[in-house]
mmCIF file of C-alpha atoms and ligand atoms in Angstrom:
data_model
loop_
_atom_site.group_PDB
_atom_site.id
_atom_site.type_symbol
_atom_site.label_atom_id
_atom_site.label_comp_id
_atom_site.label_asym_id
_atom_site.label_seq_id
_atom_site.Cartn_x
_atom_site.Cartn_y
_atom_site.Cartn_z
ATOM 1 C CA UNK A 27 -5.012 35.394 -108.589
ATOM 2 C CA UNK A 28 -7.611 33.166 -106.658
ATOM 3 C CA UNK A 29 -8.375 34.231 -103.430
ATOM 4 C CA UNK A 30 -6.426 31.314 -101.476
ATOM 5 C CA UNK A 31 -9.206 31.554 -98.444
ATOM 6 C CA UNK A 32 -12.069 29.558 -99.338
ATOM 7 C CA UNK A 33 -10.774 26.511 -100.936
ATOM 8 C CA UNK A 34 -8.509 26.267 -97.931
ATOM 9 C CA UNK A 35 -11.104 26.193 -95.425
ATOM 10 C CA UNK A 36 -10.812 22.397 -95.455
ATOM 11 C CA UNK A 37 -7.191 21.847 -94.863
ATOM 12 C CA UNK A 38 -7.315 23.233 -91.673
ATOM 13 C CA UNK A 39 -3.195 23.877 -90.629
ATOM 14 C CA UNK A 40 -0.935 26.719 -90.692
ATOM 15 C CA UNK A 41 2.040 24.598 -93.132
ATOM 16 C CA UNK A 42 -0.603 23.325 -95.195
ATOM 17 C CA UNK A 43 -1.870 27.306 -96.472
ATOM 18 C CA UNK A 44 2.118 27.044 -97.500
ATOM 19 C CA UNK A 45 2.274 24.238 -98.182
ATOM 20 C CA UNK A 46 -0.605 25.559 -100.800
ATOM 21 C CA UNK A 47 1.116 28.693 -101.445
ATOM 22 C CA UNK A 48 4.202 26.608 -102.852
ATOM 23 C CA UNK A 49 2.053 24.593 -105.635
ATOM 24 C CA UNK A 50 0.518 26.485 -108.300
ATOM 25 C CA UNK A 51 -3.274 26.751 -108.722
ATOM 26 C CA UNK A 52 -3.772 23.956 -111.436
ATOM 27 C CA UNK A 53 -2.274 21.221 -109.158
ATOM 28 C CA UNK A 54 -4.288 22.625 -106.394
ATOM 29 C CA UNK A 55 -7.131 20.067 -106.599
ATOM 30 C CA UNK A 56 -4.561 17.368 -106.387
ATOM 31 C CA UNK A 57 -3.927 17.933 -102.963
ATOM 32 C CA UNK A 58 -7.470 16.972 -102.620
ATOM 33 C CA UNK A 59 -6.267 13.206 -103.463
ATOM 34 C CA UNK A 60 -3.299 13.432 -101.615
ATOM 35 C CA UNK A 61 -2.248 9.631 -99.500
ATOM 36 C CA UNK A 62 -2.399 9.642 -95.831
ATOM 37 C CA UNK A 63 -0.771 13.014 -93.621
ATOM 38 C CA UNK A 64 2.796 12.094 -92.749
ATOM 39 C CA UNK A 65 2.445 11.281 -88.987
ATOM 40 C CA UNK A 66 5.954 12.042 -86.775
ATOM 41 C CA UNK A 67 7.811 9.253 -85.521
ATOM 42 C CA UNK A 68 6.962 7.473 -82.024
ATOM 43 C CA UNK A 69 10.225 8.488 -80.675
ATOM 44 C CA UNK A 70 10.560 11.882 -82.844
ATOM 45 C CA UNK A 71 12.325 14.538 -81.128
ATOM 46 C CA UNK A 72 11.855 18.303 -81.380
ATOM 47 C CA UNK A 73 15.132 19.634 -84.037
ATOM 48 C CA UNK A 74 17.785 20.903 -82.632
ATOM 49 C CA UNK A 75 19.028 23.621 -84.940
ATOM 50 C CA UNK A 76 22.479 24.825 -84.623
ATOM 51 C CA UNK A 77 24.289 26.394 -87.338
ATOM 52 C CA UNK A 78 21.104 25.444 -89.905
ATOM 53 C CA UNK A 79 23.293 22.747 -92.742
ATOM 54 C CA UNK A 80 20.920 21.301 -94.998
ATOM 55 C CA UNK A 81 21.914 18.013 -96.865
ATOM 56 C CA UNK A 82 20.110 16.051 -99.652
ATOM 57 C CA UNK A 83 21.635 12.766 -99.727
ATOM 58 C CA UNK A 84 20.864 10.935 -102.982
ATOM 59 C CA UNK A 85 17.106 11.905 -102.686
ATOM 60 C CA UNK A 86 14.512 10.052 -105.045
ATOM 61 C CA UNK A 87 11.082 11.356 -105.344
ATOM 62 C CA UNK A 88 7.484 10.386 -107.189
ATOM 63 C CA UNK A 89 3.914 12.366 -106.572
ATOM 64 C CA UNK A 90 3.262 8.528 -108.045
ATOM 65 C CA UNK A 91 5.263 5.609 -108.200
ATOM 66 C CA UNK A 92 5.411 5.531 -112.352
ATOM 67 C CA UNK A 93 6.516 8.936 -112.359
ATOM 68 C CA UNK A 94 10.073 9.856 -111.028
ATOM 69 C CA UNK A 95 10.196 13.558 -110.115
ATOM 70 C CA UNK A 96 13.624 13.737 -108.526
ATOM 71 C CA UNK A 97 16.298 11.227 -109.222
ATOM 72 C CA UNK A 98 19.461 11.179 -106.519
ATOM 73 C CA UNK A 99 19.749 14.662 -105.875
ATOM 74 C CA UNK A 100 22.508 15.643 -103.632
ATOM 75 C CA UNK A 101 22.243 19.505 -102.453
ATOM 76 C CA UNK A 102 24.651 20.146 -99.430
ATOM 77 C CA UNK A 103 23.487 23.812 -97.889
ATOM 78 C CA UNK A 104 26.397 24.830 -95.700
ATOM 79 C CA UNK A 105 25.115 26.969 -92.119
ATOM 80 C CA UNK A 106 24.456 30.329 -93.503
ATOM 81 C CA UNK A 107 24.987 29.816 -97.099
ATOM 82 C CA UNK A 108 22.683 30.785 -99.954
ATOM 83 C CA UNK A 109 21.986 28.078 -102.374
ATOM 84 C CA UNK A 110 19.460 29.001 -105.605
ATOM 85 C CA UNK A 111 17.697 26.390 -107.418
ATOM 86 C CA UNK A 112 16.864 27.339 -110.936
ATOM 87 C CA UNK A 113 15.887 25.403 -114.119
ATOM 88 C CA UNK A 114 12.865 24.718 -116.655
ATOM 89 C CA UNK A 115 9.275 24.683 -115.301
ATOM 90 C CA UNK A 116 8.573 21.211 -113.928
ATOM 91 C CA UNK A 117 12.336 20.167 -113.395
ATOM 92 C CA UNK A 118 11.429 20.016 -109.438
ATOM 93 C CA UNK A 119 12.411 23.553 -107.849
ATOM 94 C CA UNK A 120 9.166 23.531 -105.586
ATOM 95 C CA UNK A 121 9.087 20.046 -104.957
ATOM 96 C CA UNK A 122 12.553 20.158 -103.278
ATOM 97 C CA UNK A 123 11.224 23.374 -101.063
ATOM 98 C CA UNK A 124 8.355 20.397 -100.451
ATOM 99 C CA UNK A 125 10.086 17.912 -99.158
ATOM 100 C CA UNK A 126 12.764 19.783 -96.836
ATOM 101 C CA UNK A 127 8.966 21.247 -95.070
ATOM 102 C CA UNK A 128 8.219 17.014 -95.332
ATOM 103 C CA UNK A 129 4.993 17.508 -96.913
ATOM 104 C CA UNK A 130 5.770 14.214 -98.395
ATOM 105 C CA UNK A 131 8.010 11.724 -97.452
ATOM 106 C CA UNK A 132 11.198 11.035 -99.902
ATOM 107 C CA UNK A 133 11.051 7.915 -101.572
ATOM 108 C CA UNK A 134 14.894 7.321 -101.595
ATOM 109 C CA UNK A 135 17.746 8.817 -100.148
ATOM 110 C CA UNK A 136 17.633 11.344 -97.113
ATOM 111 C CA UNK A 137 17.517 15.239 -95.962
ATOM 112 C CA UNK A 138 19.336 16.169 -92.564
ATOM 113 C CA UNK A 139 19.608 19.638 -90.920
ATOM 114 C CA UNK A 140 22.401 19.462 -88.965
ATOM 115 C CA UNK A 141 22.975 16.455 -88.975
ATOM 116 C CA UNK A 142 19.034 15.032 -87.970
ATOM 117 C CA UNK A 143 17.428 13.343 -90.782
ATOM 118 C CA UNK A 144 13.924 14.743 -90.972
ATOM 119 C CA UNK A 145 12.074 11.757 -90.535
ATOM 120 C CA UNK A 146 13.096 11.672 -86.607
ATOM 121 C CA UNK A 147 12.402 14.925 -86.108
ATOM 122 C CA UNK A 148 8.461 16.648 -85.098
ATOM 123 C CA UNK A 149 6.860 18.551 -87.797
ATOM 124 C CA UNK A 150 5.876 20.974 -85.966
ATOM 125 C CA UNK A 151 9.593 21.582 -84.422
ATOM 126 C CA UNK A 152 10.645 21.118 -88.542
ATOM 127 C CA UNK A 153 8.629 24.075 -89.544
ATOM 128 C CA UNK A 154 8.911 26.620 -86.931
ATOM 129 C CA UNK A 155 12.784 26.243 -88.189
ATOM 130 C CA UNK A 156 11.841 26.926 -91.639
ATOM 131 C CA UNK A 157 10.232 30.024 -93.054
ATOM 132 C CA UNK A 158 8.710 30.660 -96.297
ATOM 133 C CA UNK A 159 8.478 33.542 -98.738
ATOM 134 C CA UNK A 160 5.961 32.270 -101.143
ATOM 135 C CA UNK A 161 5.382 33.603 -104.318
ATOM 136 C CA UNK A 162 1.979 35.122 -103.379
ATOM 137 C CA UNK A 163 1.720 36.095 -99.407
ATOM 138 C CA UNK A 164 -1.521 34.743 -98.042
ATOM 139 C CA UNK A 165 -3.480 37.631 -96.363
ATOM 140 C CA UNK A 166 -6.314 36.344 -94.341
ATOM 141 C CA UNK A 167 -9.891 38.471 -93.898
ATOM 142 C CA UNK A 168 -7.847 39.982 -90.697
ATOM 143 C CA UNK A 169 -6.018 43.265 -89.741
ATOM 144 C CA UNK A 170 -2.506 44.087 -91.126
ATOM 145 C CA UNK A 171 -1.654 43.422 -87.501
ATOM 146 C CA UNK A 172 -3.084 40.216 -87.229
ATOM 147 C CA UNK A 173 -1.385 38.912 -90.886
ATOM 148 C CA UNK A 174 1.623 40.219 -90.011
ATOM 149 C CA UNK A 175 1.879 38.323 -86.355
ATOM 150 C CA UNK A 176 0.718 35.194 -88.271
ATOM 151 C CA UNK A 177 2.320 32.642 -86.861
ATOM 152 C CA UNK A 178 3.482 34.401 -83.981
ATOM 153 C CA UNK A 179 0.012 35.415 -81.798
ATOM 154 C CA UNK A 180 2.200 35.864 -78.933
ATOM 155 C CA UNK A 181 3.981 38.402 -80.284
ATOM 156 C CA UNK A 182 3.903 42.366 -79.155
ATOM 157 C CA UNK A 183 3.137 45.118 -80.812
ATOM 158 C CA UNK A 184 6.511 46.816 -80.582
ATOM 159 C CA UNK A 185 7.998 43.605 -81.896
ATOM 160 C CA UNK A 186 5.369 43.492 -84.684
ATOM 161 C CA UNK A 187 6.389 47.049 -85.260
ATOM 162 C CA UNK A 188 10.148 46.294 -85.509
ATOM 163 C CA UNK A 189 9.789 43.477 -88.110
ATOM 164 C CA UNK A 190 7.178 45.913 -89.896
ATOM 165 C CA UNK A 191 9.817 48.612 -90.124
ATOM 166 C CA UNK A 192 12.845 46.059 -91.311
ATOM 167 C CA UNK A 193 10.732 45.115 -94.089
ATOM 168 C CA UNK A 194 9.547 48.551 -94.809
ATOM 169 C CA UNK A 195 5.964 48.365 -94.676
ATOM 170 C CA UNK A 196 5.792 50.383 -91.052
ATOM 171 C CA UNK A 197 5.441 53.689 -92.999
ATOM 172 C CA UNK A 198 2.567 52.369 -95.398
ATOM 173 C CA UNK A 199 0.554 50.790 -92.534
ATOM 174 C CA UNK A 200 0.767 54.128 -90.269
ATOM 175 C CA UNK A 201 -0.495 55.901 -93.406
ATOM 176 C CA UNK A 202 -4.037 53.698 -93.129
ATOM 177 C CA UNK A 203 -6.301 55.375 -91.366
ATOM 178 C CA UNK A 204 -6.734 52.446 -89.255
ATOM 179 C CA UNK A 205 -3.107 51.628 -88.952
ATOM 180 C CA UNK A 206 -2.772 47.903 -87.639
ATOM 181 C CA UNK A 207 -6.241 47.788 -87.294
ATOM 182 C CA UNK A 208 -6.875 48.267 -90.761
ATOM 183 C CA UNK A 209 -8.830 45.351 -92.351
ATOM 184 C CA UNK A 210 -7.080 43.716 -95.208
ATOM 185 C CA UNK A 211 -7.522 40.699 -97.417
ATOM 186 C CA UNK A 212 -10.478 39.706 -99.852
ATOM 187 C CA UNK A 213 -13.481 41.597 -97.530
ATOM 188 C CA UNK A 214 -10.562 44.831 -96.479
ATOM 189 C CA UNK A 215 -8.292 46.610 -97.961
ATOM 190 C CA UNK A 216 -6.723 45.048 -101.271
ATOM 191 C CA UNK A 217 -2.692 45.333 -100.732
ATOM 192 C CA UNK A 218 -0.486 44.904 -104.313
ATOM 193 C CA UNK A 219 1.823 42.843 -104.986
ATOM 194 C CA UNK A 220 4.999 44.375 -103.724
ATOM 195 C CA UNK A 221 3.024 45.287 -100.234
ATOM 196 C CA UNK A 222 1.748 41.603 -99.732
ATOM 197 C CA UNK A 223 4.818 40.116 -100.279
ATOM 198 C CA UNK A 224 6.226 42.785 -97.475
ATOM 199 C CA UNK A 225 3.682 41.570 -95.211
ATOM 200 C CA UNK A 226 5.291 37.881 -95.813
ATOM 201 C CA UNK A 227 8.737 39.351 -94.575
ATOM 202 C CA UNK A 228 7.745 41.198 -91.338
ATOM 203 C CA UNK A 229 5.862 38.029 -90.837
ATOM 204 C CA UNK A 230 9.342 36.139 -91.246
ATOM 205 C CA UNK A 231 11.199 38.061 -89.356
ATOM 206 C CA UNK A 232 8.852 38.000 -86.416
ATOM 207 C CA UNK A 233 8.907 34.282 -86.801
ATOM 208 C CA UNK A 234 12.814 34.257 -86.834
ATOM 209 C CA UNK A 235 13.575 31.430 -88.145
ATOM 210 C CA UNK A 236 17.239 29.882 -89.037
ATOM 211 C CA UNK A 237 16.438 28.888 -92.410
ATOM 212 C CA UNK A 238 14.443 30.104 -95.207
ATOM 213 C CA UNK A 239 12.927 28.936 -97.962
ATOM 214 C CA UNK A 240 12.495 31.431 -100.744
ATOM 215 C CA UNK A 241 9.908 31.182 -103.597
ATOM 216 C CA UNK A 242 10.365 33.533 -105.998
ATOM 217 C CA UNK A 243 7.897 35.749 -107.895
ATOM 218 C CA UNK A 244 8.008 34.562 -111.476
ATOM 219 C CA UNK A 245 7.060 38.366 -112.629
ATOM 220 C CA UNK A 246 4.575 39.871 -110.022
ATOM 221 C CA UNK A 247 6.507 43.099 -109.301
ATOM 222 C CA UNK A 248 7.598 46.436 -111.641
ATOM 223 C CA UNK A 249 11.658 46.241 -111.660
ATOM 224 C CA UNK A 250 11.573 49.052 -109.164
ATOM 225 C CA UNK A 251 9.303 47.305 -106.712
ATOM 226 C CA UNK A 252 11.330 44.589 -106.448
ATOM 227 C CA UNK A 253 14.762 46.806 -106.484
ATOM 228 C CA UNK A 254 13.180 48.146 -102.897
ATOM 229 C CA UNK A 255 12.454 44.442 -101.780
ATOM 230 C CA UNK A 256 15.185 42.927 -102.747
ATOM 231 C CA UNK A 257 16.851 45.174 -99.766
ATOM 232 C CA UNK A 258 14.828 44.023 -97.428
ATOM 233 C CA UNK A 259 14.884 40.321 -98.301
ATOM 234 C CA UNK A 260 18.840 40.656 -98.556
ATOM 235 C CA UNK A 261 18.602 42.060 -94.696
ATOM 236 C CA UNK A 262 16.143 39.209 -93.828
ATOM 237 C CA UNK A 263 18.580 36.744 -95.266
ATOM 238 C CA UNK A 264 21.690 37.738 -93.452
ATOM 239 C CA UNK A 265 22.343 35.136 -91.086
ATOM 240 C CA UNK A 266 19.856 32.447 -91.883
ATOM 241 C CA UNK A 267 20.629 29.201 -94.369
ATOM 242 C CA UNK A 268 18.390 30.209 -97.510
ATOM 243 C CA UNK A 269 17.162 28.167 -100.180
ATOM 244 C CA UNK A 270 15.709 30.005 -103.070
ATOM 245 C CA UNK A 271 13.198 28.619 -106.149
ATOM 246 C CA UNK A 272 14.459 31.353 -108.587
ATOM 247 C CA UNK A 273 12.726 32.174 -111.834
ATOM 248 C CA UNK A 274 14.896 35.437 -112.171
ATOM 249 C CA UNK A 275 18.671 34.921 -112.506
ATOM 250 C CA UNK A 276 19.322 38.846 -112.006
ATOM 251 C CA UNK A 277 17.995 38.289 -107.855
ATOM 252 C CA UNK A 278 20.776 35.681 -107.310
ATOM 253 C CA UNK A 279 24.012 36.211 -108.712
ATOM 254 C CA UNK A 280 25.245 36.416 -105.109
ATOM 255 C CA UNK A 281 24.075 33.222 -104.228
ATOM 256 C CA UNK A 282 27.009 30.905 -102.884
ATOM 257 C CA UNK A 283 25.938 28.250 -105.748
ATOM 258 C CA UNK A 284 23.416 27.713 -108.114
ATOM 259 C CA UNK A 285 22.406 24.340 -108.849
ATOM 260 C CA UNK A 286 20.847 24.005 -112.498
ATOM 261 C CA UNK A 287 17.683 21.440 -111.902
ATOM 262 C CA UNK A 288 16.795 19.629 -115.382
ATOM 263 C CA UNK A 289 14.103 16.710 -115.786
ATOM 264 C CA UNK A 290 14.790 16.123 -111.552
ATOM 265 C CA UNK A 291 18.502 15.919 -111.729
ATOM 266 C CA UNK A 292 21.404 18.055 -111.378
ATOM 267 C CA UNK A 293 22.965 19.268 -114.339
ATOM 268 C CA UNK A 294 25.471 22.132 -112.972
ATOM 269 C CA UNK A 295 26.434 24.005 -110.226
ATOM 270 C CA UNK A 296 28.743 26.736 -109.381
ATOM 271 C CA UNK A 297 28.837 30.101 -108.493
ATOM 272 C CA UNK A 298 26.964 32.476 -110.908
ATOM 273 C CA UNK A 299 30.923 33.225 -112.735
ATOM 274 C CA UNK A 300 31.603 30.121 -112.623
ATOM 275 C CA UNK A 301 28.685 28.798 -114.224
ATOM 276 C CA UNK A 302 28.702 31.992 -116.995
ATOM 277 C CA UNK A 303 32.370 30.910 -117.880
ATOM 278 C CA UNK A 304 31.278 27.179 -118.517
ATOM 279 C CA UNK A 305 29.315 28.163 -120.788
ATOM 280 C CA UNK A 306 26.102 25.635 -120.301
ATOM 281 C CA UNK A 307 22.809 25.207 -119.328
ATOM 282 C CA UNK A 308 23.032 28.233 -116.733
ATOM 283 C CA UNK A 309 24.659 30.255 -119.236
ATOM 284 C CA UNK A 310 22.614 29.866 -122.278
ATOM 285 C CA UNK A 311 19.322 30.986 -119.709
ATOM 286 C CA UNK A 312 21.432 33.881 -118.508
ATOM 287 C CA UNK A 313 21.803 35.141 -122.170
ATOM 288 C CA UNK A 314 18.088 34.394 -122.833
ATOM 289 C CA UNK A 315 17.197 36.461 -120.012
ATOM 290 C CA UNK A 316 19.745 39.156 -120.505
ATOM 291 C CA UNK A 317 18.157 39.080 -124.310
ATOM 292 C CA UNK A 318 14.675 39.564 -122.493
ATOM 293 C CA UNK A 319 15.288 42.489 -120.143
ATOM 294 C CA UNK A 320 16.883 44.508 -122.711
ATOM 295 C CA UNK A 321 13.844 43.687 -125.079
ATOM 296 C CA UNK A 322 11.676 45.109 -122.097
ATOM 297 C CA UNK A 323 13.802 47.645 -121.744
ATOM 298 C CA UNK A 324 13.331 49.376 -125.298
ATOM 299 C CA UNK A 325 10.024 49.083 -125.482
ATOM 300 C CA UNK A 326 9.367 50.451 -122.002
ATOM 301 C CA UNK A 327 11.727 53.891 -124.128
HETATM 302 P P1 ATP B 421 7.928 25.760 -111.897
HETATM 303 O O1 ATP B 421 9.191 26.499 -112.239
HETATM 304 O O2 ATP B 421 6.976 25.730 -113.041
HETATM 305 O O3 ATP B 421 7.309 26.189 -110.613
HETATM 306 P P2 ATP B 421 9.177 23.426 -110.639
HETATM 307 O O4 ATP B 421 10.559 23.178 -111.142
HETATM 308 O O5 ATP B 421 9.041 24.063 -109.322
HETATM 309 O O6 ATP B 421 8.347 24.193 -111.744
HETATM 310 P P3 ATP B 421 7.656 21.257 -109.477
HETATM 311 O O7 ATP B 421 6.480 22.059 -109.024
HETATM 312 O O8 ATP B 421 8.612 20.789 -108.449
HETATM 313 O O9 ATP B 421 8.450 22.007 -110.640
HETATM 314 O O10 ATP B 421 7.075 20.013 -110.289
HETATM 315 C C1 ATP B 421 7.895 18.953 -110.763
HETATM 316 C C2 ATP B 421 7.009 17.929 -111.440
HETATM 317 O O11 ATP B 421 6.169 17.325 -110.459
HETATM 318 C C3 ATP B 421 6.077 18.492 -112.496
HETATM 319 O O12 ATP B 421 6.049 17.585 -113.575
HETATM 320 C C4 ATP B 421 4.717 18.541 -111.820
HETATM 321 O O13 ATP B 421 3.691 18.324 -112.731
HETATM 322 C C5 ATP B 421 4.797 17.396 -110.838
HETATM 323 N N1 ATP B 421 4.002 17.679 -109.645
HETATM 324 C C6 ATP B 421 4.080 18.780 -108.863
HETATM 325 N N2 ATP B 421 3.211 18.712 -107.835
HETATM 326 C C7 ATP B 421 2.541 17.557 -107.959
HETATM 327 C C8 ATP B 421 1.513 16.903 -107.204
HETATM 328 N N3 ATP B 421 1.011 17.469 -106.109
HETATM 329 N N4 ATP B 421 1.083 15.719 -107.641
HETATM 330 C C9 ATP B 421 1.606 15.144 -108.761
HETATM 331 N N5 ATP B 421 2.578 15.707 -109.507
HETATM 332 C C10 ATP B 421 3.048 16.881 -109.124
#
């Protein structure tokens, strides 16, 4: 993977590295040619989250005007619910995770959270709401401490500690010889896969925020690796409204719906039975994946 550091250096913010982190590496350079920042209203107020309900109201999107990317999706997200987006590459998963951060601006339509369509709202209130598990946790040229306060420099070390421990990376970081202090990142220690992405939860759960916006490893982690994470995201998800990009169906049959996204518009959604018994879209990728594993499986024997 390409060391995210250096051709950020120019984009200077915080929600843009995420922003980053949420396209993949070939439509990097776009960003380069991206219109005008999305400046906050005159009158826009800080968000007032209360129970964290998410609503897409007949949203239209284009990355350019000839090219429709969503067409009037409606995606309700009840306070504390679990809602998984899943579908063929390009269908729009990461571009909906896009626009409830309002990295761009919907061309039709609206998104709420509680009620408070995003447009009247600051940015920076909007994404200290919203936290992100990217596929590939940035880790800066900094110590373990640092990365994992990202976001939070205020924070103490007994706090840092506590989120460390919930997402079970504590034990690995005392084991460094410099603990905390340890260096990590392109010049320090190189963390895998499963340990970077841990850093990315303490670093949620410091940040505490009541929603979260899960990208999903398409296939960065051994089955038992992400077994042992799954626990800790499932404890970092209890209370919070989540929104997950899924690429693996096996991670969210508990969600409270999955919504099947197909050329920008909604095709299905149910619960995972629900969509198995229909017998569609979701259920045809559910067999192809079952198919898959089990294919892994014996030749792994
Ligand atoms: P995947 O599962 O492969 O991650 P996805 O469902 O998340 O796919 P998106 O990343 O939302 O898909 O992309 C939807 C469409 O929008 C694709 O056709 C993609 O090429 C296009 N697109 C994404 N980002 C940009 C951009 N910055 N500028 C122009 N087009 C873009």
């Amino acid at each position: 993977m390409i060391q995210i550091t250096m051709p950020l250096g120019f984009l200077g913010t915080v929600y843009r590295e995420i922003r980053q982190a949420l396209v993949d590496m070939g439509e990097m350079f776009d960003l380069l040619h991206q219109p005008a920042e999305i400046q906050d209203a005159p009158d826009a107020k800080p968000i007032k989250v209360t129970g964290g309900e998410i609503r897409f109201e007949n949203v239209d999107f284009a990355y350019y005007p000839d090219r429709p990317i969503l067409k009037g999706v409606t995606l309700p997200v009840g306070a504390g619910q679990k809602v998984a987006l899943v579908g063929p590459s390009g269908s729009g998963k990461s571009t909906i995770g896009r626009l409830l951060f309002r990295f761009y601006e919907v061309t039709g339509g609206a998104i709420t959270i509680d009620g408070q369509d995003l447009r009247a709202v600051t940015q920076e209130s909007l994404h200290e709401a919203i936290g992100v598990v990217p596929q590939d946790t940035v880790l800066f040229n900094d110590t373990i401490r640092y990365n994992i306060a990202y976001g939070k420099a205020e924070a103490t070390q007994e706090e840092i500690e506590a989120a460390a421990k919930k997402a079970k990376i504590h034990d690995f970081v005392m084991s460094l010889p410099e603990g905390y202090e340890t260096q990590v990142g392109e010049r320090g220690l190189k963390l895998s896969g499963g340990e970077k992405q841990r850093v990315g939860i303490a670093r949620t759960l410091l940040k505490d925020p009541p929603i979260l916006l899960l990208d999903e490893a398409t296939s960065a982690l051994d089955t038992q690796t992400e077994r042992d994470i799954q626990e800790s995201l499932d404890a970092m998800e209890r209370g919070r409204t989540v929104i997950v990009i899924a690429h693996r169906l096996s991670t969210i049959v508990d969600a409270d719906r999955i919504v099947v996204l197909e050329q920008g518009v909604i095709t299905e959604e149910g619960t995972h039975e629900e969509l198995l018994a229909r017998g569609g879209r979701y259920a045809g990728m559910w067999a192809v994946q079952k198919a898959e594993e089990e294919a892994e499986a014996e030749a792994a024997e």
